[in-house]
mmCIF file of C-alpha atoms in Angstrom:
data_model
loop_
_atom_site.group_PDB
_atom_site.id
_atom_site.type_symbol
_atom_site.label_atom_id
_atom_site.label_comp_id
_atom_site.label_asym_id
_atom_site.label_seq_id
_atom_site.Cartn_x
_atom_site.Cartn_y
_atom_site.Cartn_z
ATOM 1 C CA UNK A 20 143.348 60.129 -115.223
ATOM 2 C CA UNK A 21 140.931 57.479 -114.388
ATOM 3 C CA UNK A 22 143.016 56.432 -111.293
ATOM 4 C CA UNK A 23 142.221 59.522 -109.560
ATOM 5 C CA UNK A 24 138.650 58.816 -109.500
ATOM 6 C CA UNK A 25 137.187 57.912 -106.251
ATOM 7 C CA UNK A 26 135.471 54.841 -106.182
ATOM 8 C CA UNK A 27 131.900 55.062 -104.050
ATOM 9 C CA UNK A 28 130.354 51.968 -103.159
ATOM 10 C CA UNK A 29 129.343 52.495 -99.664
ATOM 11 C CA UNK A 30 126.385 50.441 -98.127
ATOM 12 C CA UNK A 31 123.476 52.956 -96.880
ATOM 13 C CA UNK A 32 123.113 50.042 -94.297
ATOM 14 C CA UNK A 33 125.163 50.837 -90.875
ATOM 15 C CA UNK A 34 123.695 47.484 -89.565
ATOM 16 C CA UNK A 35 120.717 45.858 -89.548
ATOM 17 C CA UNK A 36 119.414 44.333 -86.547
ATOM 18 C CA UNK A 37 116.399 41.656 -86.280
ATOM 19 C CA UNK A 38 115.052 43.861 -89.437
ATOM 20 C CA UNK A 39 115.023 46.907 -87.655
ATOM 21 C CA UNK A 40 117.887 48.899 -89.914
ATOM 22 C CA UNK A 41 120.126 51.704 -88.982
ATOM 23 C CA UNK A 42 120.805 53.785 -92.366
ATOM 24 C CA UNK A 43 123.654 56.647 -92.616
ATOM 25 C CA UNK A 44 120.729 58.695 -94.033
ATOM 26 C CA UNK A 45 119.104 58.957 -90.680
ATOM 27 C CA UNK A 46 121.954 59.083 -88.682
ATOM 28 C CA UNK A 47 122.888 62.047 -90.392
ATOM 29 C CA UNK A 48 119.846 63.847 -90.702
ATOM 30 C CA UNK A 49 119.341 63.122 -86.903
ATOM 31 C CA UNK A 50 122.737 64.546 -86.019
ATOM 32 C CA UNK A 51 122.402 67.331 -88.226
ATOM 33 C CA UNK A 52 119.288 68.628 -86.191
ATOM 34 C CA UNK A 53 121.072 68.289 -83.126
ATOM 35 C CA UNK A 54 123.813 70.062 -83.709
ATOM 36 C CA UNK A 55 121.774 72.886 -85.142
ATOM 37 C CA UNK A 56 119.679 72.453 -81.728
ATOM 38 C CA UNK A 57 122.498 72.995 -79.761
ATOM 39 C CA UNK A 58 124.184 76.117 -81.909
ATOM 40 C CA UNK A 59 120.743 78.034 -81.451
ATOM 41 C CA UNK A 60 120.582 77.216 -77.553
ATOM 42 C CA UNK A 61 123.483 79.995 -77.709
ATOM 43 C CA UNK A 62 121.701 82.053 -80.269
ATOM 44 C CA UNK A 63 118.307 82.016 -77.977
ATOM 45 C CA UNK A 64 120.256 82.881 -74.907
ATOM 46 C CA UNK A 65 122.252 85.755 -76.496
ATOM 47 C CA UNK A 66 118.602 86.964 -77.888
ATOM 48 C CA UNK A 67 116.798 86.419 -74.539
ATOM 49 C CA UNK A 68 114.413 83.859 -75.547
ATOM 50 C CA UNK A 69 112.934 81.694 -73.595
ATOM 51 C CA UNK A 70 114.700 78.563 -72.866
ATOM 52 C CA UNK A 71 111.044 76.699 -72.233
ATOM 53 C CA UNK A 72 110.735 78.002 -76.204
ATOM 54 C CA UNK A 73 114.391 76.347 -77.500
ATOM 55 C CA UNK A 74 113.361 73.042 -75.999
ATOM 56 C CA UNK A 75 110.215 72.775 -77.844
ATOM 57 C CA UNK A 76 111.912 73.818 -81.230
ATOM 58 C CA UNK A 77 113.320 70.696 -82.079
ATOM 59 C CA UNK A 78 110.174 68.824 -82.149
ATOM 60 C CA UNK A 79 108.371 71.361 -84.320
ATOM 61 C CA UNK A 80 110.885 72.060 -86.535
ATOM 62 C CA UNK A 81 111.468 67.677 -86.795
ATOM 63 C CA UNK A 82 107.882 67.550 -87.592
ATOM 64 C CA UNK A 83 108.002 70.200 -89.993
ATOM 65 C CA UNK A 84 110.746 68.766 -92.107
ATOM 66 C CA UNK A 85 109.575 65.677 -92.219
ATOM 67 C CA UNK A 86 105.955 65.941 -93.034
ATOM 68 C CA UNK A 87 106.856 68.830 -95.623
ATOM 69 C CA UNK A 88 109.735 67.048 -97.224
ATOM 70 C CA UNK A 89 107.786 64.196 -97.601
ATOM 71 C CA UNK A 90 104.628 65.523 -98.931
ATOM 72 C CA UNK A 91 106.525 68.074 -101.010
ATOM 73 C CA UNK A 92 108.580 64.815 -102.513
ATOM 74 C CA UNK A 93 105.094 63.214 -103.537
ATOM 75 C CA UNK A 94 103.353 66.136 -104.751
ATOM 76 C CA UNK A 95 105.943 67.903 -106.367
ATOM 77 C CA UNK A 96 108.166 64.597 -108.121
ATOM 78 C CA UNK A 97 105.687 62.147 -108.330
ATOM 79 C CA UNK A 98 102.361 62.880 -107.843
ATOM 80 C CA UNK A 99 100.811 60.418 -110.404
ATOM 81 C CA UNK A 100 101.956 57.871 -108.522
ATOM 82 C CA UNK A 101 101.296 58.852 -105.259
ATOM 83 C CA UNK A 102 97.584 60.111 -105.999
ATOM 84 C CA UNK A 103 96.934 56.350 -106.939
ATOM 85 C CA UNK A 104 98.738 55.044 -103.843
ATOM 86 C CA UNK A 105 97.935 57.538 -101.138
ATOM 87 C CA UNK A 106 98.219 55.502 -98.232
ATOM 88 C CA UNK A 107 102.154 55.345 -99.086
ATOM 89 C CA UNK A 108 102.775 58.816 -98.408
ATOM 90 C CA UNK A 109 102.333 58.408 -94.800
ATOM 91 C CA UNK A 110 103.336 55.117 -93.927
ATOM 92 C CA UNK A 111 106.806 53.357 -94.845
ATOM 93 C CA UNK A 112 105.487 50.566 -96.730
ATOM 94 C CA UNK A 113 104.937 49.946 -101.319
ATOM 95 C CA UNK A 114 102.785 47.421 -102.418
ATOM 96 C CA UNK A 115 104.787 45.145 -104.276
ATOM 97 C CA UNK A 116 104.469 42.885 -107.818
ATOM 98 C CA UNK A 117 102.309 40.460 -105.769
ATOM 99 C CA UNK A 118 99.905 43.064 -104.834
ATOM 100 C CA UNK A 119 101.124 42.438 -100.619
ATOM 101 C CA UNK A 120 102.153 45.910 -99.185
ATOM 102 C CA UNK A 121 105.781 45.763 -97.949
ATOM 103 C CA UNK A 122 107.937 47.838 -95.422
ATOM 104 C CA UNK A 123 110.350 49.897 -97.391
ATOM 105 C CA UNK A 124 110.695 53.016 -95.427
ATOM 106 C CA UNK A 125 110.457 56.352 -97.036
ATOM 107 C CA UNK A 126 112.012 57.017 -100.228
ATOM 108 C CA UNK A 127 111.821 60.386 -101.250
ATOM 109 C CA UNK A 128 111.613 63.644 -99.411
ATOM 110 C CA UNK A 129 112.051 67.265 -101.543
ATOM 111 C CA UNK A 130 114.250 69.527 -99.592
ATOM 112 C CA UNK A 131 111.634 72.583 -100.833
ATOM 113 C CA UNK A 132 108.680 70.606 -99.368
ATOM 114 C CA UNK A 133 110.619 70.880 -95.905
ATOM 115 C CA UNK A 134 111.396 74.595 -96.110
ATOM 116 C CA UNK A 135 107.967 75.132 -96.753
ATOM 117 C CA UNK A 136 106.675 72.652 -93.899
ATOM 118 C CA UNK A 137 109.536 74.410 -91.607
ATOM 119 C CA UNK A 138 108.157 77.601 -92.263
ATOM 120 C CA UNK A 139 104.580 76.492 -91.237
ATOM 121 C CA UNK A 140 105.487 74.914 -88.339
ATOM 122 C CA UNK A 141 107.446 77.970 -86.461
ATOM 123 C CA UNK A 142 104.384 79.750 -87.637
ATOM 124 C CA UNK A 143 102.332 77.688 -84.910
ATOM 125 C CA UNK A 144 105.802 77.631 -83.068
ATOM 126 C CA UNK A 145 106.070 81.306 -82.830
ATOM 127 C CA UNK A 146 102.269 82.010 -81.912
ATOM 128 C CA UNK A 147 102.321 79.274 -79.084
ATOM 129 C CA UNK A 148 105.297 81.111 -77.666
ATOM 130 C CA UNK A 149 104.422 84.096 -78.719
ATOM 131 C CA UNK A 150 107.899 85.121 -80.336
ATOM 132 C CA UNK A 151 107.346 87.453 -83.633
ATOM 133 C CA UNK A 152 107.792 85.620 -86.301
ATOM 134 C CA UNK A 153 110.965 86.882 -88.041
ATOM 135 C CA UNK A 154 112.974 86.475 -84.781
ATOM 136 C CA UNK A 155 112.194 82.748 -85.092
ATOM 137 C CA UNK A 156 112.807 82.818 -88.548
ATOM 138 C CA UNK A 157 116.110 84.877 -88.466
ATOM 139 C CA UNK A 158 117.508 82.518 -85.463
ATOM 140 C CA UNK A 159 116.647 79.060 -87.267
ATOM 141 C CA UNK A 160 118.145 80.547 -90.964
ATOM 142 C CA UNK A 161 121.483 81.084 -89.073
ATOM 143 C CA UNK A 162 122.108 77.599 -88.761
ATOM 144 C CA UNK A 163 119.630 76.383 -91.789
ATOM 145 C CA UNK A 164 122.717 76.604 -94.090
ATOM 146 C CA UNK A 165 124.413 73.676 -91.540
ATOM 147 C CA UNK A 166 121.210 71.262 -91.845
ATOM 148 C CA UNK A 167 121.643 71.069 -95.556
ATOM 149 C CA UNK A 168 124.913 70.291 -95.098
ATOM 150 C CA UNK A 169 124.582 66.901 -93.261
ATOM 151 C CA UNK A 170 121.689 66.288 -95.489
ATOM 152 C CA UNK A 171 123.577 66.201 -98.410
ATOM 153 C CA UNK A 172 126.464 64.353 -96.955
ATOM 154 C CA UNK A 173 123.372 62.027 -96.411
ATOM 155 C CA UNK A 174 122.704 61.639 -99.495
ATOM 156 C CA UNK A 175 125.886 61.014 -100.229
ATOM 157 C CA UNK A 176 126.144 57.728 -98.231
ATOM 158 C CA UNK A 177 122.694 56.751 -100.028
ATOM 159 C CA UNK A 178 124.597 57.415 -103.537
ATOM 160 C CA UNK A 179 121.578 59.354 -104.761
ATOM 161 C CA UNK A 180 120.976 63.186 -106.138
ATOM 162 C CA UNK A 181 123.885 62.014 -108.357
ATOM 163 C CA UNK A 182 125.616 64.405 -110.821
ATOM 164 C CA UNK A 183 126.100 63.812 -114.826
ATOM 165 C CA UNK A 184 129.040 61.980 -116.125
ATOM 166 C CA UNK A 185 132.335 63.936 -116.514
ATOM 167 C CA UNK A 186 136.422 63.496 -116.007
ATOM 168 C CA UNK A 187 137.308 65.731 -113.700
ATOM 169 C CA UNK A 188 139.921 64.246 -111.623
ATOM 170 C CA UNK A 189 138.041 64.608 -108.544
ATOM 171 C CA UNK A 190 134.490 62.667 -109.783
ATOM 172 C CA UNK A 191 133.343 60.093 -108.193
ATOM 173 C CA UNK A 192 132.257 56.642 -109.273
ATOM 174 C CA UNK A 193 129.108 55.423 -108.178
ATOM 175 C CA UNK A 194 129.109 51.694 -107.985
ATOM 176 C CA UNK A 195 125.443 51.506 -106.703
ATOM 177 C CA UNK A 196 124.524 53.317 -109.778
ATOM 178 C CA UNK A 197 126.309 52.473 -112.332
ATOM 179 C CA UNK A 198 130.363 53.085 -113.744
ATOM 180 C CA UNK A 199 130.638 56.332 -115.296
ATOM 181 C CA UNK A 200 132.914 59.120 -113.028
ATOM 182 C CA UNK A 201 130.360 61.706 -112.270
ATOM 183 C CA UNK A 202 130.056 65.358 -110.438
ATOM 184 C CA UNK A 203 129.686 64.449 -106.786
ATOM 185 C CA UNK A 204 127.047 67.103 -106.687
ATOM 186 C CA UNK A 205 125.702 66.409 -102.955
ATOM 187 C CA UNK A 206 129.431 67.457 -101.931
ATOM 188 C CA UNK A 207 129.617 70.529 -104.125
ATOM 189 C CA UNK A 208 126.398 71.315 -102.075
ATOM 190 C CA UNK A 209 127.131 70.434 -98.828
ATOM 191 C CA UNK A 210 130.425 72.826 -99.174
ATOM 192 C CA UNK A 211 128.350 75.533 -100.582
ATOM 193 C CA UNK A 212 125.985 75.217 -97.466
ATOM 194 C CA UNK A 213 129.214 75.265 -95.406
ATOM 195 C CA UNK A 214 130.721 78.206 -96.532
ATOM 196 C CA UNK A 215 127.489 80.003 -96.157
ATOM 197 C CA UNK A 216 126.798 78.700 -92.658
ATOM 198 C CA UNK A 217 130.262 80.966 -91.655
ATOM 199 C CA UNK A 218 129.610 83.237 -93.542
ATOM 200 C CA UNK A 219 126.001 83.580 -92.264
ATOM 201 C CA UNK A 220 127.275 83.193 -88.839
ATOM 202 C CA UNK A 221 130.548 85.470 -88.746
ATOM 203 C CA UNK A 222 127.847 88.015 -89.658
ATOM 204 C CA UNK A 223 125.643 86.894 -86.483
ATOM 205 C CA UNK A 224 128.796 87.112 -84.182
ATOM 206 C CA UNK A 225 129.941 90.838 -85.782
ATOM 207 C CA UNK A 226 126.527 91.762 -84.413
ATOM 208 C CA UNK A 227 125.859 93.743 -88.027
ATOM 209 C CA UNK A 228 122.215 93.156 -88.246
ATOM 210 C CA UNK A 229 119.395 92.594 -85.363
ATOM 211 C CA UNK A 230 117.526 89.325 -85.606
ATOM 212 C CA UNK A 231 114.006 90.043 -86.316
ATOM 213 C CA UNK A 232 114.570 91.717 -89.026
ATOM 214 C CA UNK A 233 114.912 89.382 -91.590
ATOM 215 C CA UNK A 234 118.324 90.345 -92.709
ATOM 216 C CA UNK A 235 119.599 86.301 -91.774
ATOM 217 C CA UNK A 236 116.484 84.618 -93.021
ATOM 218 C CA UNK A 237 116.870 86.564 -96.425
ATOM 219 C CA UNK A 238 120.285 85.844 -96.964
ATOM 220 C CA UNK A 239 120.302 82.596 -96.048
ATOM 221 C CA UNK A 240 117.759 81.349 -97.988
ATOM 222 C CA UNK A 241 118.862 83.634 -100.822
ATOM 223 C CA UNK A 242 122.047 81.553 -100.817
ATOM 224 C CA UNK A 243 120.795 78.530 -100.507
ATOM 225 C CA UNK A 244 118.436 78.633 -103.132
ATOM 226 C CA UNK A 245 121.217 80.673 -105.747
ATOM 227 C CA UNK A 246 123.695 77.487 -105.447
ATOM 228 C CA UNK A 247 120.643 75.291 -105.519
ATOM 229 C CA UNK A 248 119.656 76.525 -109.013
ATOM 230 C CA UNK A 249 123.264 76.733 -110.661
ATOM 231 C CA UNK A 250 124.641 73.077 -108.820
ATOM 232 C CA UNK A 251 121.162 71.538 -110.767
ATOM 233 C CA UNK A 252 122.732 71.975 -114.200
ATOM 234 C CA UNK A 253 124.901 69.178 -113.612
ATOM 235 C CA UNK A 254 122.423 67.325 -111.676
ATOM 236 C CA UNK A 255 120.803 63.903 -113.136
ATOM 237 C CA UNK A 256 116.922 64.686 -113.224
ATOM 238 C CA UNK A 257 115.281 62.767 -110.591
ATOM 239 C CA UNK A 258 112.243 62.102 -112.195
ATOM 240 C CA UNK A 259 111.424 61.448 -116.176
ATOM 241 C CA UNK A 260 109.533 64.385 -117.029
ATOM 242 C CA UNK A 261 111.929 66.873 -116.363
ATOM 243 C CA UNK A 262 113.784 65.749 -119.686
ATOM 244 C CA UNK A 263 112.505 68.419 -121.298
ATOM 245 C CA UNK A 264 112.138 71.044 -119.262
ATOM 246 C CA UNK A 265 114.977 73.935 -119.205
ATOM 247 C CA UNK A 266 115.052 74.134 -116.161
ATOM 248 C CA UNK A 267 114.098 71.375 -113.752
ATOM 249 C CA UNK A 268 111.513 71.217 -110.885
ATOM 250 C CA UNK A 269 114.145 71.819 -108.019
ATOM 251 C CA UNK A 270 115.325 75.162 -109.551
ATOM 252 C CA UNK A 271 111.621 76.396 -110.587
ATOM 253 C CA UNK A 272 111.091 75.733 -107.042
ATOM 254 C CA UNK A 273 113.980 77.806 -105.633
ATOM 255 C CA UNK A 274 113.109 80.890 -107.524
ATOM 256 C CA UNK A 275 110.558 81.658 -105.418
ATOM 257 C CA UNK A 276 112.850 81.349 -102.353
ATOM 258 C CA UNK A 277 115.716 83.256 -104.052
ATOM 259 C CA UNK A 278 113.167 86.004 -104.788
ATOM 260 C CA UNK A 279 111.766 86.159 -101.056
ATOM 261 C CA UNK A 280 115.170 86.297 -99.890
ATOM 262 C CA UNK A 281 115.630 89.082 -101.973
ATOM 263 C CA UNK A 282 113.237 91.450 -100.920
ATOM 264 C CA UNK A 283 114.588 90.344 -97.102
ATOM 265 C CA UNK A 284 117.497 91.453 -97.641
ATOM 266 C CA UNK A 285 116.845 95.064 -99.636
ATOM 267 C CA UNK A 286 113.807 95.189 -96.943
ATOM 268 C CA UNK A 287 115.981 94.884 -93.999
ATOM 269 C CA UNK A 288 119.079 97.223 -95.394
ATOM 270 C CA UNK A 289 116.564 99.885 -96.253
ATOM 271 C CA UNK A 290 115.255 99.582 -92.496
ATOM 272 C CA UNK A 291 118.968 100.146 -90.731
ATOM 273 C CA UNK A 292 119.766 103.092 -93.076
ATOM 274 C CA UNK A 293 116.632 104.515 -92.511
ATOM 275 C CA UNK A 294 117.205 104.381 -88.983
ATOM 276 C CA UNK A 295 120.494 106.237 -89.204
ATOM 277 C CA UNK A 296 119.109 108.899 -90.614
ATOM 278 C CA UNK A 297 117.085 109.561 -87.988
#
């Protein structure tokens, strides 16, 4: 059985040039937003939003992200450490055994930290425009589902958000970690987040709910956040202190998302039969 195991031992290093390094991580992140950018450039067009509005998107929703994921990762994960070493939060560099600081890039960003620093951001985003809220929220959630897939392919080049051991034919075998066959839990994700990104999208193109509503942003999220909670169980814990917790910090976390997509959703159904009704 072992032989059907796939062996993982890819570098996170594309190439490294004069020290300035190229990392699949990035590369996929990057892409991911960009294909997401271009997807909604459709969706804002169909909607009659303002094109001036879908350039500027990108940048808010890249800032966002990153600023949320990151401070979400520190806060949230490892906050002891990161309330002693502040200035590492929010610049690429760890102070080593010989007390120099040294450039490591970023290593950690929370997925829930982004959502909520994404949902900040088009708050700004959608008052600078002035587009209501939920339209902005309902267009980006239609292609949210996509984002976390590349990320989690992402993480799968880095070898990290690894699952626990098992022998399943299909586990994989992270060299970088260690040699136990394991759950390749960043792919069960990223083909969760696939299948709801069509699914989530075939119900865009049947035209079966308005954006604005909050019918996509609810669903989406709800989703997200449900396969988030049950793919966890066979998640290693990324930090040590959630050993004993039932459940971890990423699925306390995504209750509160899986609850607000909720009422979305019942809020949004109740609004379209109402208006049959009438």
């Amino acid at each position: 059985m072992s032989l059907l195991y796939i062996n993982w031992d890819v570098n996170p290093e594309i190439v490294n040039i004069l020290g300035i390094s190229l990392k699949y991580y990035g590369l996929l992140f990057l892409s991911g937003l960009v294909l997401c950018f271009n997807i909604l450039k459709s969706i804002y067009k169909k909607e009659n939003l303002s094109i001036q509005a879908h350039e500027a998107l990108f940048s808010y929703a890249l800032i966002g992200i990153l600023v949320g994921a990151r401070l979400g990762h520190c806060i949230f994960y490892d906050f002891d450490y990161y309330s002693q070493h502040p200035l590492e939060i929010f610049l690429p560099i760890q102070k080593g055994p010989d007390g120099a600081y040294h450039f490591t890039g970023f290593a950690g960003l929370a997925s829930h930290g982004g959502g909520i620093g994404l949902m900040i951001m088009l708050l700004i985003y959608s008052r600078k425009f002035k587009i209501p809220l939920m339209t902005v929220l309902d267009a980006i959630a239609i292609v949210l589902p996509l984002a976390g897939v590349f990320i989690r392919l992402a993480n799968l080049m880095n070898s990290e958000i690894i699952g626990t051991p098992t022998d399943v034919p299909w586990a994989f075998i992270f060299h970088q970690v260690d040699n136990l066959p394991r759950h390749p839990a960043q792919l069960y994700e990223a083909i969760s987040y696939f299948i709801i990104f069509l699914l989530v999208y075939l119900i865009y193109k049947k035209d079966i709910f308005k954006i604005g509503k909050g019918f996509y942003f609810g669903i989406s999220i709800l989703l997200i956040f449900i396969m988030r909670i049950l793919i966890e169980f066979i998640k290693v814990d990324q930090v040590e202190f959630e050993h004993t917790m039932s459940l971890n910090m990423g699925q306390l976390l995504s209750i509160p998302f899986v609850l607000l997509g909720l009422f979305f959703i019942i809020k949004s159904v109740l609004e379209k039969r109402k208006m049959k009704t009438v």
